[in-house]
mmCIF file of C-alpha atoms in Angstrom:
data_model
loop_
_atom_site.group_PDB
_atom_site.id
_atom_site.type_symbol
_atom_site.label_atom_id
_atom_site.label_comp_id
_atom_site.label_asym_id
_atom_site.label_seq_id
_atom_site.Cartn_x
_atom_site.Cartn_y
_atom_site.Cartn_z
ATOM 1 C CA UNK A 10 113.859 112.223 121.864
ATOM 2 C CA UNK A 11 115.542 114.472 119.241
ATOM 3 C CA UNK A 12 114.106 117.237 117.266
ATOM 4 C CA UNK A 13 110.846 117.006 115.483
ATOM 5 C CA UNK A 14 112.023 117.533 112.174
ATOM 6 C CA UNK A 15 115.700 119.265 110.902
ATOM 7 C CA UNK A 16 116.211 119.553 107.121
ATOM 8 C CA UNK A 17 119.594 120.440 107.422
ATOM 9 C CA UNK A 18 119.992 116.604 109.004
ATOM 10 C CA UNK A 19 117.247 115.254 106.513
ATOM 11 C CA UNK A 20 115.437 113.737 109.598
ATOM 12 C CA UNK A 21 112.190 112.887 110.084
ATOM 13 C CA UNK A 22 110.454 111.150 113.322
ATOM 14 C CA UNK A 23 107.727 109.746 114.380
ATOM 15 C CA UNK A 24 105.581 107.693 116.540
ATOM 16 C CA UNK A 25 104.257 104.596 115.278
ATOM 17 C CA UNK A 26 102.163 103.641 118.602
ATOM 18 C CA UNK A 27 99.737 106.166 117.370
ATOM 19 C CA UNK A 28 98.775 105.555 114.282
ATOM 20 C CA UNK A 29 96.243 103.058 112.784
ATOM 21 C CA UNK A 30 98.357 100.959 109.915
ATOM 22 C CA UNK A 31 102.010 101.814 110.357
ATOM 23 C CA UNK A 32 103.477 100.183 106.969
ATOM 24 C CA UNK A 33 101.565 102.592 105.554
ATOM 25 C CA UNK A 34 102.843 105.397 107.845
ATOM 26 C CA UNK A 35 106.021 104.462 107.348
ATOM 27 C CA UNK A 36 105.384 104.190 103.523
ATOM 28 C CA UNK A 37 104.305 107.336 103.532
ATOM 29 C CA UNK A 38 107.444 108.457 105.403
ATOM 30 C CA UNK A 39 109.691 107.123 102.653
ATOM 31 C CA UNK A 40 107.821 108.724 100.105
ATOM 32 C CA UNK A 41 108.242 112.194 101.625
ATOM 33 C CA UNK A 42 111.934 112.077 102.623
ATOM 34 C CA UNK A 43 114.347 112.692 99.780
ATOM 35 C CA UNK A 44 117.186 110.242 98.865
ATOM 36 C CA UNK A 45 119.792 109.739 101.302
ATOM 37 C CA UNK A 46 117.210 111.085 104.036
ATOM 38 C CA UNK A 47 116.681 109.590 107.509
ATOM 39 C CA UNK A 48 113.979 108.354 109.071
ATOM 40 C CA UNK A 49 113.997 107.921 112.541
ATOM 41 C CA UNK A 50 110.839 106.383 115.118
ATOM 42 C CA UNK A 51 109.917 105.095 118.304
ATOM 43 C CA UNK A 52 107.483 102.379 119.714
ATOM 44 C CA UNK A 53 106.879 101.366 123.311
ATOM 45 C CA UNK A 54 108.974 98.080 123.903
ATOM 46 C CA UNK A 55 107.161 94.406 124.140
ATOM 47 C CA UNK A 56 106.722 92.961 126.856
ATOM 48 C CA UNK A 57 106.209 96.559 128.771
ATOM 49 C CA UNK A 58 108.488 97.617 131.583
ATOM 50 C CA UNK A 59 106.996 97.565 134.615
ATOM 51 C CA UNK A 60 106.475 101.689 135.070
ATOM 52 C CA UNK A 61 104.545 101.220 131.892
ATOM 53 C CA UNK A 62 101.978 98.494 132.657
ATOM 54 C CA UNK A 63 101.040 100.146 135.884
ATOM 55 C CA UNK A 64 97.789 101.621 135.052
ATOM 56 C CA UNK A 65 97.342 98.425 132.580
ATOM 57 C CA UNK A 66 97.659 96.561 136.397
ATOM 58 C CA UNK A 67 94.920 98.369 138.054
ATOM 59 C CA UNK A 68 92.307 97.806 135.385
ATOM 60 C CA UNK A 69 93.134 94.154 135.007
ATOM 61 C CA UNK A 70 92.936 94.220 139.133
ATOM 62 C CA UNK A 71 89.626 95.771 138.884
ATOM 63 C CA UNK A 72 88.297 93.379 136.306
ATOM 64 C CA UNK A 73 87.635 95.512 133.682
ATOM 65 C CA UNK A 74 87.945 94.205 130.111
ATOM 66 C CA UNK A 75 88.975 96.002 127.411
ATOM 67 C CA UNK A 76 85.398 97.067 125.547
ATOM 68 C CA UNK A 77 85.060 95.424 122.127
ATOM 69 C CA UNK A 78 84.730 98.510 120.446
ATOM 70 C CA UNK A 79 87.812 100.043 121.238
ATOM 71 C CA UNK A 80 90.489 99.839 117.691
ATOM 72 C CA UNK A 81 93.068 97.427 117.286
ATOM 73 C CA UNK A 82 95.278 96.953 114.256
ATOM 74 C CA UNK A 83 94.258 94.478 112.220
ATOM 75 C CA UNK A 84 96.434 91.591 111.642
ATOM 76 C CA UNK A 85 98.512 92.830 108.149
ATOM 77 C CA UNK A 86 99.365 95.904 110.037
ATOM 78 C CA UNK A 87 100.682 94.939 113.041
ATOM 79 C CA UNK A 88 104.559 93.954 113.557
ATOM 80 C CA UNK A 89 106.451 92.444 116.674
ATOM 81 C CA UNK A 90 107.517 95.398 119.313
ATOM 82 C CA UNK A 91 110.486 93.998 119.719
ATOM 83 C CA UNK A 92 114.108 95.207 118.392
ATOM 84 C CA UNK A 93 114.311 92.912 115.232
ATOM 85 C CA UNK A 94 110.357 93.134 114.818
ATOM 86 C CA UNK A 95 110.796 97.188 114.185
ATOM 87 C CA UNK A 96 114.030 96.418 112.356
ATOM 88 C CA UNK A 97 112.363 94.336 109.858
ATOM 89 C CA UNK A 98 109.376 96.748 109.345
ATOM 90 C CA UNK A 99 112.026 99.804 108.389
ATOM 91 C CA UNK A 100 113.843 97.280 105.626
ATOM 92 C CA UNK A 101 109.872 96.361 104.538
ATOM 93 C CA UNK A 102 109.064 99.455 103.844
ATOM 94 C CA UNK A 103 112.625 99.876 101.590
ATOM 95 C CA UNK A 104 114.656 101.782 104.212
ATOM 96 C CA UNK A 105 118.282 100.749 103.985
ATOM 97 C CA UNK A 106 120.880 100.698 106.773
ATOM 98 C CA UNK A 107 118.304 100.042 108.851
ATOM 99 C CA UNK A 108 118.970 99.410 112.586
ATOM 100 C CA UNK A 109 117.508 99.763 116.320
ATOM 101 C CA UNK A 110 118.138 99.866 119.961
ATOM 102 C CA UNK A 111 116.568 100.299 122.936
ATOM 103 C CA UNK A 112 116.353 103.198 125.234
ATOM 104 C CA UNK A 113 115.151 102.662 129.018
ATOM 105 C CA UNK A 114 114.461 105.201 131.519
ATOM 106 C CA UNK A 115 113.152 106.110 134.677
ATOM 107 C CA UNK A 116 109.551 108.627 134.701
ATOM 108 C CA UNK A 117 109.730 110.794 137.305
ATOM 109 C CA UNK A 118 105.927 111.946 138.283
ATOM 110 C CA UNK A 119 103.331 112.256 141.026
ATOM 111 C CA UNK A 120 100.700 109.619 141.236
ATOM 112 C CA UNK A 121 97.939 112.194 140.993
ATOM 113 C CA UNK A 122 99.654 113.657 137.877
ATOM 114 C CA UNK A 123 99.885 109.850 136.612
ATOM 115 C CA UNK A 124 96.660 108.926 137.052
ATOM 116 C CA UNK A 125 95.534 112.102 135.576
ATOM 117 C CA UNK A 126 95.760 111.488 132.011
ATOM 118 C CA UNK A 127 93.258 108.277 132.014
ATOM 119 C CA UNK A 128 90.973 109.678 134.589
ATOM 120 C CA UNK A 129 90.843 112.559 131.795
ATOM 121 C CA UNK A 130 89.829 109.876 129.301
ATOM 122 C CA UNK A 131 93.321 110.411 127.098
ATOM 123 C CA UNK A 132 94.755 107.475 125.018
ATOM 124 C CA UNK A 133 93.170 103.848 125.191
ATOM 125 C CA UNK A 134 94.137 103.235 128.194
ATOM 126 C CA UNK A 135 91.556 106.733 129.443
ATOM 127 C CA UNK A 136 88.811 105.380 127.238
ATOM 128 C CA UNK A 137 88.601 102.268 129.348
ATOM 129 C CA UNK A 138 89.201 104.112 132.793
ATOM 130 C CA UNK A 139 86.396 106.577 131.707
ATOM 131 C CA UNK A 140 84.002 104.312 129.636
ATOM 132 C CA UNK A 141 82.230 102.017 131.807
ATOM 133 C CA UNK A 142 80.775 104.663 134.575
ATOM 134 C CA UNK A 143 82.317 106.688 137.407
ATOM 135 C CA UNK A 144 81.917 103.799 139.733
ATOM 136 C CA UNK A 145 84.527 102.028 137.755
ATOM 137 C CA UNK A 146 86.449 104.308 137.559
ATOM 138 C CA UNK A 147 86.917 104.486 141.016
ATOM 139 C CA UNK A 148 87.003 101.230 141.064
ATOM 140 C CA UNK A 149 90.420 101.520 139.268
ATOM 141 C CA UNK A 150 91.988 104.281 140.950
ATOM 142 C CA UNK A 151 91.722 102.019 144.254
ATOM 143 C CA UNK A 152 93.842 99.300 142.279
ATOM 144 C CA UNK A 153 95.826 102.071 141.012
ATOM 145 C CA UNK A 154 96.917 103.535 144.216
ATOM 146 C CA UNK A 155 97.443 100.874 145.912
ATOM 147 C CA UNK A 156 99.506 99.343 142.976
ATOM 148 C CA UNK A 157 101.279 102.881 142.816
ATOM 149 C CA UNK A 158 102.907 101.902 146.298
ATOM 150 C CA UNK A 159 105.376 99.567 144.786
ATOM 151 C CA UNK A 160 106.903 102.675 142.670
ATOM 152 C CA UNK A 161 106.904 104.876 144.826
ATOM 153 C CA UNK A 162 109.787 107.012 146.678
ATOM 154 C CA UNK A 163 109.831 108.333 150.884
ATOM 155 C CA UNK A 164 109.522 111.480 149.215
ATOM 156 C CA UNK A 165 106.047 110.698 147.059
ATOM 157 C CA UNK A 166 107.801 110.440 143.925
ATOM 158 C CA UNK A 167 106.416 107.991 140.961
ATOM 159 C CA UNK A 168 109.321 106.658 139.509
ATOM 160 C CA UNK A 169 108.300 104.491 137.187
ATOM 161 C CA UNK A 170 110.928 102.006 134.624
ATOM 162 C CA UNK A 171 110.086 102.788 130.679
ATOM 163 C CA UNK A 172 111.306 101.177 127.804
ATOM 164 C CA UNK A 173 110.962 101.713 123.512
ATOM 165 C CA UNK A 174 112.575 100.875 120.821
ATOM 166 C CA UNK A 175 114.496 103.403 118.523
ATOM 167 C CA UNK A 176 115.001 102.761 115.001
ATOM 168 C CA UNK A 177 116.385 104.069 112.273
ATOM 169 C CA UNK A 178 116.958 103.825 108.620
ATOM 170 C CA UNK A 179 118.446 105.778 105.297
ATOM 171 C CA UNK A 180 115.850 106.456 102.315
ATOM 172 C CA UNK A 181 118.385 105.010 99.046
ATOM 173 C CA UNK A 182 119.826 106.911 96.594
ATOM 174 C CA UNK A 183 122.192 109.007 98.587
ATOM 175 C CA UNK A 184 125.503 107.809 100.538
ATOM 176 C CA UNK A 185 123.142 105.071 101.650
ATOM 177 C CA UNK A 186 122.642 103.760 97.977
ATOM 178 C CA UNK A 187 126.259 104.571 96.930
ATOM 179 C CA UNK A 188 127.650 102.805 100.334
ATOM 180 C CA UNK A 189 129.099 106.774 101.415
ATOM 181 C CA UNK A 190 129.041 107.537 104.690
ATOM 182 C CA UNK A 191 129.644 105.991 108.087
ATOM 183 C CA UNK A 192 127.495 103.075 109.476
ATOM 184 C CA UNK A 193 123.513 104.314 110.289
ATOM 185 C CA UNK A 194 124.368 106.403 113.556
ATOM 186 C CA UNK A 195 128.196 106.010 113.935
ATOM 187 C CA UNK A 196 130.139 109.232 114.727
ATOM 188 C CA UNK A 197 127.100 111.404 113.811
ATOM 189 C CA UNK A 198 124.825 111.460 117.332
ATOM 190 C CA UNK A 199 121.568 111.912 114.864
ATOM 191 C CA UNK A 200 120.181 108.858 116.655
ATOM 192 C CA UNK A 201 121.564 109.185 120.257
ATOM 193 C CA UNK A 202 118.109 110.091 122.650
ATOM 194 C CA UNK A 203 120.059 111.606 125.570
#
């Protein structure tokens, strides 16, 4: 989605699924993009798509609870995953011409590629795959594949429906401050994820 980071644009984005207290993150963001800068980040959408709560599915299906121990954010930190939810956290954090849309998509994958990543213990979603003994585990991957089924092409294809949020927002004191410029993403294509 977009480049990294491009100075000549004065864009910076990020991620703020993966990080522990996103006001601050974003905070931090503000603080290290010059006036007039843009700021530019993704979340996974609320409620999931379907694709997405797939391997959320299986361990549900194979009665596995998420372990105690395993980080959440605490209350202060966390916002709505939703379009005005993300909105609102960009004009909290002092971002101006701040605006978002979603952005849905179809993963194309394998189901052994799929189920790769959490039998691999990566993200939350491994640590509970992987955390409670290999019998679990397998335990899962039954629910998985059979779950997989309903996503899956005559040709053994996972497609599997995505969704997030994209939002944006201007750091004041440049055209955003002095009302320059065209509306946050009109004409320019900084924010288009194709």
């Amino acid at each position: 989605m977009g480049t990294p980071f491009d100075d000549s644009e004065r864009r910076v984005w990020a991620g703020s699924n993966h990080v522990g207290r996103p006001r601050a993150a974003l905070a931090e963001l503000r603080r290290v993009t010059r006036p007039g800068g843009r700021i530019a980040l993704t979340v996974w959408a609320t409620p999931p798509a379907p694709g997405q709560a797939l391997l959320g599915r299986a361990v549900q299906a194979a009665g596995v609870p998420r372990p105690p121990h395993l980080p959440t954010l605490a209350p202060e930190d966390d916002f709505p995953r939703t379009a005005d939810g993300l909105t609102g956290l960009l004009r909290g954090a002092g971002l101006v011409r701040a605006g978002c849309r979603p952005l849905v998509w179809d993963h194309r994958t394998t189901p052994e590629e799929w189920w790769h990543g959490p039998a691999a213990g990566v993200a939350t979603i491994g640590r509970i795959v992987t955390g409670q003994g290999p019998a679990t585990t397998e335990r899962i991957r039954r629910h998985f594949t059979a779950l997989a089924a309903e996503f899956t092409e005559p040709d053994g294809a996972l497609v599997l429906p995505h969704a997030a949020l994209l939002a944006y927002g201007e750091v004041a004191g440049g055209d955003a401050e002095a009302g320059g410029g065209a509306e946050a993403g009109a004409n320019r294509g900084d924010y288009d994820a194709r």
